[in-house]
Tab-separated table of C-alpha atoms in Angstrom:
chain	number	residue	atom	x	y	z
A	1	MET	CA	-32.136	-22.918	-17.742
A	2	LYS	CA	-30.087	-25.702	-16.142
A	3	LYS	CA	-27.212	-25.066	-18.533
A	4	ILE	CA	-27.228	-21.347	-17.695
A	5	VAL	CA	-27.126	-22.038	-13.962
A	6	ILE	CA	-24.165	-24.425	-14.360
A	7	LEU	CA	-22.230	-21.886	-16.446
A	8	LEU	CA	-22.875	-19.151	-13.888
A	9	PHE	CA	-21.792	-21.489	-11.114
A	10	ILE	CA	-18.490	-22.207	-12.870
A	11	ALA	CA	-17.905	-18.546	-13.691
A	12	PHE	CA	-18.444	-17.478	-10.108
A	13	SER	CA	-16.197	-20.257	-8.809
A	14	LEU	CA	-13.390	-18.840	-10.948
A	15	PHE	CA	-14.164	-15.351	-9.657
A	16	VAL	CA	-13.859	-16.145	-5.956
A	17	THR	CA	-11.308	-18.965	-5.904
A	18	GLY	CA	-7.982	-17.789	-4.505
A	19	GLN	CA	-9.255	-14.487	-3.083
A	20	ALA	CA	-7.961	-14.545	0.495
A	21	GLN	CA	-9.247	-12.388	3.308
A	22	THR	CA	-6.855	-9.447	3.452
A	23	ILE	CA	-6.576	-7.534	6.711
A	24	VAL	CA	-6.195	-3.857	5.852
A	25	TYR	CA	-6.032	-2.594	9.437
A	26	GLN	CA	-6.572	-4.072	12.894
A	27	GLU	CA	-6.185	-3.052	16.522
A	28	ASP	CA	-6.753	-5.061	19.718
A	29	PHE	CA	-5.596	-2.290	22.125
A	30	ASN	CA	-3.419	-4.740	24.050
A	31	SER	CA	-0.541	-2.264	23.730
A	32	GLY	CA	-2.599	0.824	24.540
A	33	ILE	CA	-3.965	3.644	22.373
A	34	SER	CA	-0.824	5.625	21.557
A	35	SER	CA	-1.418	5.334	17.802
A	36	TRP	CA	-5.025	6.570	18.100
A	37	THR	CA	-6.134	10.186	18.584
A	38	VAL	CA	-8.460	11.176	21.449
A	39	TYR	CA	-10.630	14.297	21.394
A	40	SER	CA	-12.444	15.220	24.621
A	41	SER	CA	-15.095	17.905	25.096
A	42	GLY	CA	-17.076	18.326	28.325
A	43	THR	CA	-16.222	16.796	31.665
A	44	ALA	CA	-16.607	13.044	31.291
A	45	THR	CA	-15.506	10.946	34.246
A	46	GLN	CA	-13.254	8.901	31.945
A	47	SER	CA	-11.993	9.907	28.500
A	48	TRP	CA	-11.098	7.102	26.094
A	49	ASP	CA	-8.464	4.844	27.646
A	50	THR	CA	-7.763	1.144	28.101
A	51	THR	CA	-8.773	-1.265	30.842
A	52	SER	CA	-9.105	-5.042	31.117
A	53	THR	CA	-12.337	-5.057	33.148
A	54	HIS	CA	-15.182	-2.686	33.945
A	55	TYR	CA	-17.565	-3.759	36.725
A	56	ALA	CA	-16.355	-7.328	36.077
A	57	PHE	CA	-17.166	-6.946	32.358
A	58	SER	CA	-14.528	-7.992	29.833
A	59	PHE	CA	-14.607	-8.976	26.164
A	60	ASP	CA	-11.869	-11.614	26.256
A	61	GLY	CA	-9.769	-10.818	29.336
A	62	THR	CA	-7.409	-8.502	27.438
A	63	PRO	CA	-7.398	-4.668	27.354
A	64	PHE	CA	-10.143	-2.787	25.518
A	65	ILE	CA	-10.981	0.918	25.183
A	66	ILE	CA	-13.674	2.605	27.245
A	67	THR	CA	-15.153	6.012	27.943
A	68	TYR	CA	-17.797	6.670	30.602
A	69	ASP	CA	-19.440	9.315	32.733
A	70	TRP	CA	-21.070	8.984	36.156
A	71	SER	CA	-23.164	12.138	36.158
A	72	GLY	CA	-24.799	12.269	32.736
A	73	ILE	CA	-23.364	15.694	31.973
A	74	THR	CA	-22.658	17.058	28.508
A	75	MET	CA	-19.759	15.268	26.847
A	76	VAL	CA	-18.298	14.366	23.464
A	77	GLU	CA	-15.571	11.725	23.600
A	78	GLU	CA	-13.988	10.743	20.268
A	79	ILE	CA	-11.198	8.310	19.439
A	80	SER	CA	-9.947	7.922	15.870
A	81	SER	CA	-7.562	5.431	14.308
A	82	PRO	CA	-4.425	6.190	12.332
A	83	THR	CA	-4.935	6.495	8.574
A	84	PHE	CA	-4.630	3.349	6.477
A	85	ASN	CA	-4.715	2.695	2.745
A	86	ALA	CA	-7.886	0.959	1.568
A	87	ALA	CA	-7.986	2.529	-1.905
A	88	THR	CA	-8.008	-0.791	-3.759
A	89	SER	CA	-9.979	-2.793	-1.194
A	90	ASN	CA	-13.380	-4.070	-2.340
A	91	PRO	CA	-15.569	-5.362	-0.812
A	92	LEU	CA	-14.400	-3.818	2.463
A	93	PHE	CA	-15.749	-4.657	5.922
A	94	LEU	CA	-15.379	-3.161	9.395
A	95	THR	CA	-15.906	-5.406	12.403
A	96	TYR	CA	-15.481	-4.729	16.129
A	97	GLU	CA	-16.706	-5.881	19.525
A	98	PHE	CA	-18.765	-3.399	21.515
A	99	SER	CA	-20.649	-2.782	24.733
A	100	PHE	CA	-23.017	0.190	24.860
A	101	MET	CA	-24.501	0.852	28.291
A	102	TYR	CA	-27.418	3.214	27.779
A	103	GLN	CA	-28.876	5.053	30.783
A	104	SER	CA	-30.714	8.000	29.229
A	105	THR	CA	-32.153	9.282	25.971
A	106	ALA	CA	-29.265	11.773	25.803
A	107	LEU	CA	-26.532	9.201	25.068
A	108	GLN	CA	-25.443	8.050	21.611
A	109	GLY	CA	-22.600	5.809	20.509
A	110	LEU	CA	-21.412	6.660	17.007
A	111	VAL	CA	-19.253	4.705	14.573
A	112	ASP	CA	-17.823	6.688	11.657
A	113	VAL	CA	-15.352	6.128	8.828
A	114	TYR	CA	-13.358	8.787	6.973
A	115	ASP	CA	-13.965	8.670	3.216
A	116	GLY	CA	-10.985	10.827	2.262
A	117	SER	CA	-12.791	14.149	2.609
A	118	ALA	CA	-15.409	13.806	5.373
A	119	TRP	CA	-16.535	11.548	8.212
A	120	GLN	CA	-19.423	9.223	7.348
A	121	ASN	CA	-21.627	7.673	10.027
A	122	VAL	CA	-22.064	3.922	9.564
A	123	ARG	CA	-23.653	2.950	12.901
A	124	THR	CA	-25.483	4.720	15.750
A	125	PHE	CA	-26.221	3.111	19.114
A	126	SER	CA	-28.991	4.537	21.303
A	127	GLY	CA	-32.097	3.504	23.176
A	128	THR	CA	-31.016	0.234	24.790
A	129	ASP	CA	-28.089	-1.608	26.388
A	130	THR	CA	-26.318	-3.566	23.661
A	131	VAL	CA	-23.349	-5.949	23.642
A	132	GLY	CA	-22.057	-7.865	20.652
A	133	ILE	CA	-19.963	-8.027	17.499
A	134	ASP	CA	-20.844	-5.610	14.714
A	135	THR	CA	-19.927	-6.044	11.049
A	136	ILE	CA	-20.498	-3.276	8.501
A	137	ASP	CA	-19.876	-3.119	4.754
A	138	ILE	CA	-17.851	0.079	4.256
A	139	SER	CA	-16.909	-0.509	0.607
A	140	ALA	CA	-18.519	2.768	-0.478
A	141	TYR	CA	-16.027	4.757	1.608
A	142	ALA	CA	-12.771	2.982	0.720
A	143	ASN	CA	-9.888	5.388	0.072
A	144	ALA	CA	-6.143	5.819	0.532
A	145	ASN	CA	-6.468	7.812	3.782
A	146	MET	CA	-9.186	5.921	5.593
A	147	GLN	CA	-9.827	6.091	9.335
A	148	VAL	CA	-12.264	4.637	11.870
A	149	ARG	CA	-13.733	6.731	14.690
A	150	PHE	CA	-15.810	5.894	17.779
A	151	THR	CA	-17.724	8.610	19.646
A	152	ALA	CA	-19.730	8.721	22.876
A	153	SER	CA	-21.957	11.796	22.860
A	154	CYS	CA	-24.288	12.982	25.628
A	155	SER	CA	-26.259	16.238	25.639
A	156	GLY	CA	-26.474	16.173	29.452
A	157	GLY	CA	-29.147	16.651	32.074
A	158	TYR	CA	-29.370	13.054	33.326
A	159	ASN	CA	-27.708	11.808	36.512
A	160	TRP	CA	-26.908	8.275	35.357
A	161	GLU	CA	-23.762	6.525	34.222
A	162	HIS	CA	-23.035	6.053	30.507
A	163	ASP	CA	-20.473	3.572	29.132
A	164	PHE	CA	-19.148	2.836	25.626
A	165	MET	CA	-16.566	0.064	25.197
A	166	ILE	CA	-14.794	-1.163	22.035
A	167	ASP	CA	-12.313	-3.953	21.258
A	168	ASN	CA	-10.774	-5.948	18.394
A	169	VAL	CA	-11.282	-3.494	15.549
A	170	LYS	CA	-10.571	-4.962	12.127
A	171	VAL	CA	-10.955	-3.707	8.556
A	172	TYR	CA	-10.618	-6.368	5.873
A	173	GLU	CA	-11.385	-7.374	2.297
A	174	MET	CA	-13.293	-10.342	0.864
A	175	PRO	CA	-12.304	-13.687	2.432
A	176	ALA	CA	-11.128	-16.747	0.543
A	177	THR	CA	-14.283	-18.669	-0.278
A	178	ALA	CA	-14.729	-20.850	-3.323
A	179	ILE	CA	-18.150	-22.129	-4.265
A	180	SER	CA	-16.474	-25.316	-5.425
A	181	GLU	CA	-15.517	-25.886	-1.753
A	182	ASN	CA	-18.806	-24.720	-0.303
A	183	ASP	CA	-19.751	-26.698	2.807
A	184	SER	CA	-22.651	-24.469	3.845
A	185	GLN	CA	-26.265	-25.416	3.334
A	186	PRO	CA	-27.386	-23.438	0.265
A	187	PRO	CA	-30.394	-21.118	0.516
A	188	TYR	CA	-33.637	-22.449	-0.888
A	189	PRO	CA	-35.560	-22.401	-3.111
A	190	ASN	CA	-32.967	-21.593	-5.742
A	191	PRO	CA	-33.920	-20.175	-8.220
A	192	SER	CA	-36.461	-18.064	-6.324
A	193	GLU	CA	-38.814	-15.199	-7.067
A	194	ASN	CA	-39.597	-13.644	-3.668
A	195	ALA	CA	-37.560	-15.075	-0.788
A	196	LEU	CA	-34.636	-17.285	0.205
A	197	THR	CA	-34.600	-19.412	3.357
A	198	LEU	CA	-31.413	-20.230	5.278
A	199	LYS	CA	-30.927	-23.602	6.949
A	200	ASP	CA	-29.005	-24.434	10.130
A	201	ILE	CA	-28.436	-20.779	11.102
A	202	ASN	CA	-29.896	-19.095	14.191
A	203	GLU	CA	-31.156	-15.556	13.617
A	204	ALA	CA	-29.621	-14.413	16.911
A	205	ASP	CA	-26.165	-15.372	15.583
A	206	ILE	CA	-26.408	-13.419	12.313
A	207	ASP	CA	-24.161	-10.331	12.127
A	208	PHE	CA	-24.611	-9.393	8.466
A	209	ILE	CA	-26.431	-10.483	5.310
A	210	GLY	CA	-25.521	-8.854	2.020
A	211	ILE	CA	-26.438	-9.472	-1.598
A	212	TYR	CA	-23.786	-8.729	-4.228
A	213	SER	CA	-23.590	-8.697	-7.996
A	214	VAL	CA	-21.430	-11.408	-9.591
A	215	SER	CA	-18.768	-8.707	-10.105
A	216	GLY	CA	-18.599	-8.164	-6.331
A	217	ASP	CA	-20.556	-4.905	-5.951
A	218	LEU	CA	-22.908	-4.578	-2.972
A	219	VAL	CA	-26.536	-4.543	-4.121
A	220	LYS	CA	-28.465	-4.780	-0.868
A	221	VAL	CA	-27.978	-5.126	2.897
A	222	CYS	CA	-30.696	-7.434	4.226
A	223	GLU	CA	-32.430	-7.805	7.562
A	224	LYS	CA	-30.766	-10.306	9.879
A	225	LYS	CA	-33.384	-12.996	9.356
A	226	THR	CA	-33.345	-16.568	8.080
A	227	VAL	CA	-35.969	-15.672	5.465
A	228	ILE	CA	-34.428	-13.146	3.070
A	229	ASP	CA	-36.647	-10.897	0.967
A	230	ILE	CA	-35.416	-10.719	-2.649
A	231	SER	CA	-38.672	-9.551	-4.238
A	232	ASP	CA	-37.210	-6.118	-5.027
A	233	LEU	CA	-34.256	-7.487	-7.015
A	234	GLU	CA	-34.160	-7.565	-10.784
A	235	ALA	CA	-34.038	-11.014	-12.376
A	236	GLY	CA	-30.523	-12.392	-12.601
A	237	SER	CA	-27.674	-14.020	-10.695
A	238	TYR	CA	-26.412	-12.775	-7.326
A	239	ILE	CA	-23.998	-13.655	-4.528
A	240	LEU	CA	-25.349	-14.114	-0.995
A	241	ARG	CA	-22.844	-13.335	1.765
A	242	ILE	CA	-23.565	-14.086	5.429
A	243	ILE	CA	-21.521	-13.334	8.564
A	244	VAL	CA	-22.396	-15.455	11.604
A	245	ASN	CA	-20.826	-14.896	15.029
A	246	GLY	CA	-18.170	-12.663	13.493
A	247	ALA	CA	-17.103	-15.187	10.842
A	248	PHE	CA	-17.938	-15.533	7.163
A	249	THR	CA	-19.911	-18.496	5.945
A	250	ASP	CA	-19.358	-19.471	2.330
A	251	ASP	CA	-20.453	-17.133	-0.448
A	252	MET	CA	-23.463	-18.632	-2.198
A	253	LEU	CA	-24.759	-18.112	-5.710
A	254	PHE	CA	-28.509	-17.779	-6.276
A	255	ILE	CA	-30.821	-16.957	-9.157
A	256	LYS	CA	-33.576	-14.342	-8.853
A	257	GLN	CA	-36.423	-15.171	-11.229
């Protein structure tokens, strides 16, 4: 068993060494939204546009995009990126900063990606005020004419303000991480049958946990917890990938018994 683990460790080191994070598309909106397309339906107070502050709120002091309404009337406000080529990108991630100010059950914030033939929803905000950095594995939708779209949708009837703010959108491939240079605390126990435990990571800081095959295919998106359930996996070797505070930790190899 020990010999097998060592061989797998070496094989995976060769697989990931030298694979740098490749930025496929990014936008910080510091130069406006001229390259993005805005669709507006209804009578929102503010269609998608840029500002540097909103009620003293700011992501980093630079411009971001925002749409809002003061009356809670019916509205659909969409903003979509230019197309970009992600046909050969795998794994592929979307990350962005967001602020979703929810004031009624009628409001939704939608995040979609274009898969080459149709829009696919990858995140929906509703039900509570939320601010943070979101990271989503969008590998399944990679194509040569990809786009990202953000939508604020309200069915109306509520006299409260709604706000949806976005900044620092980035689509990128796997980062450069070699197990041979791994400085992160490995999950334990390893090998394991039912669960892995992460050390020195706060649950509140976790953006994404994914389990991949050794060939790089996404197997499972896990709950953002420091105890990771692996009981449903088949026995074998896997890669554990964690994003904390918008940044990748090292990829880690583990054995499911």
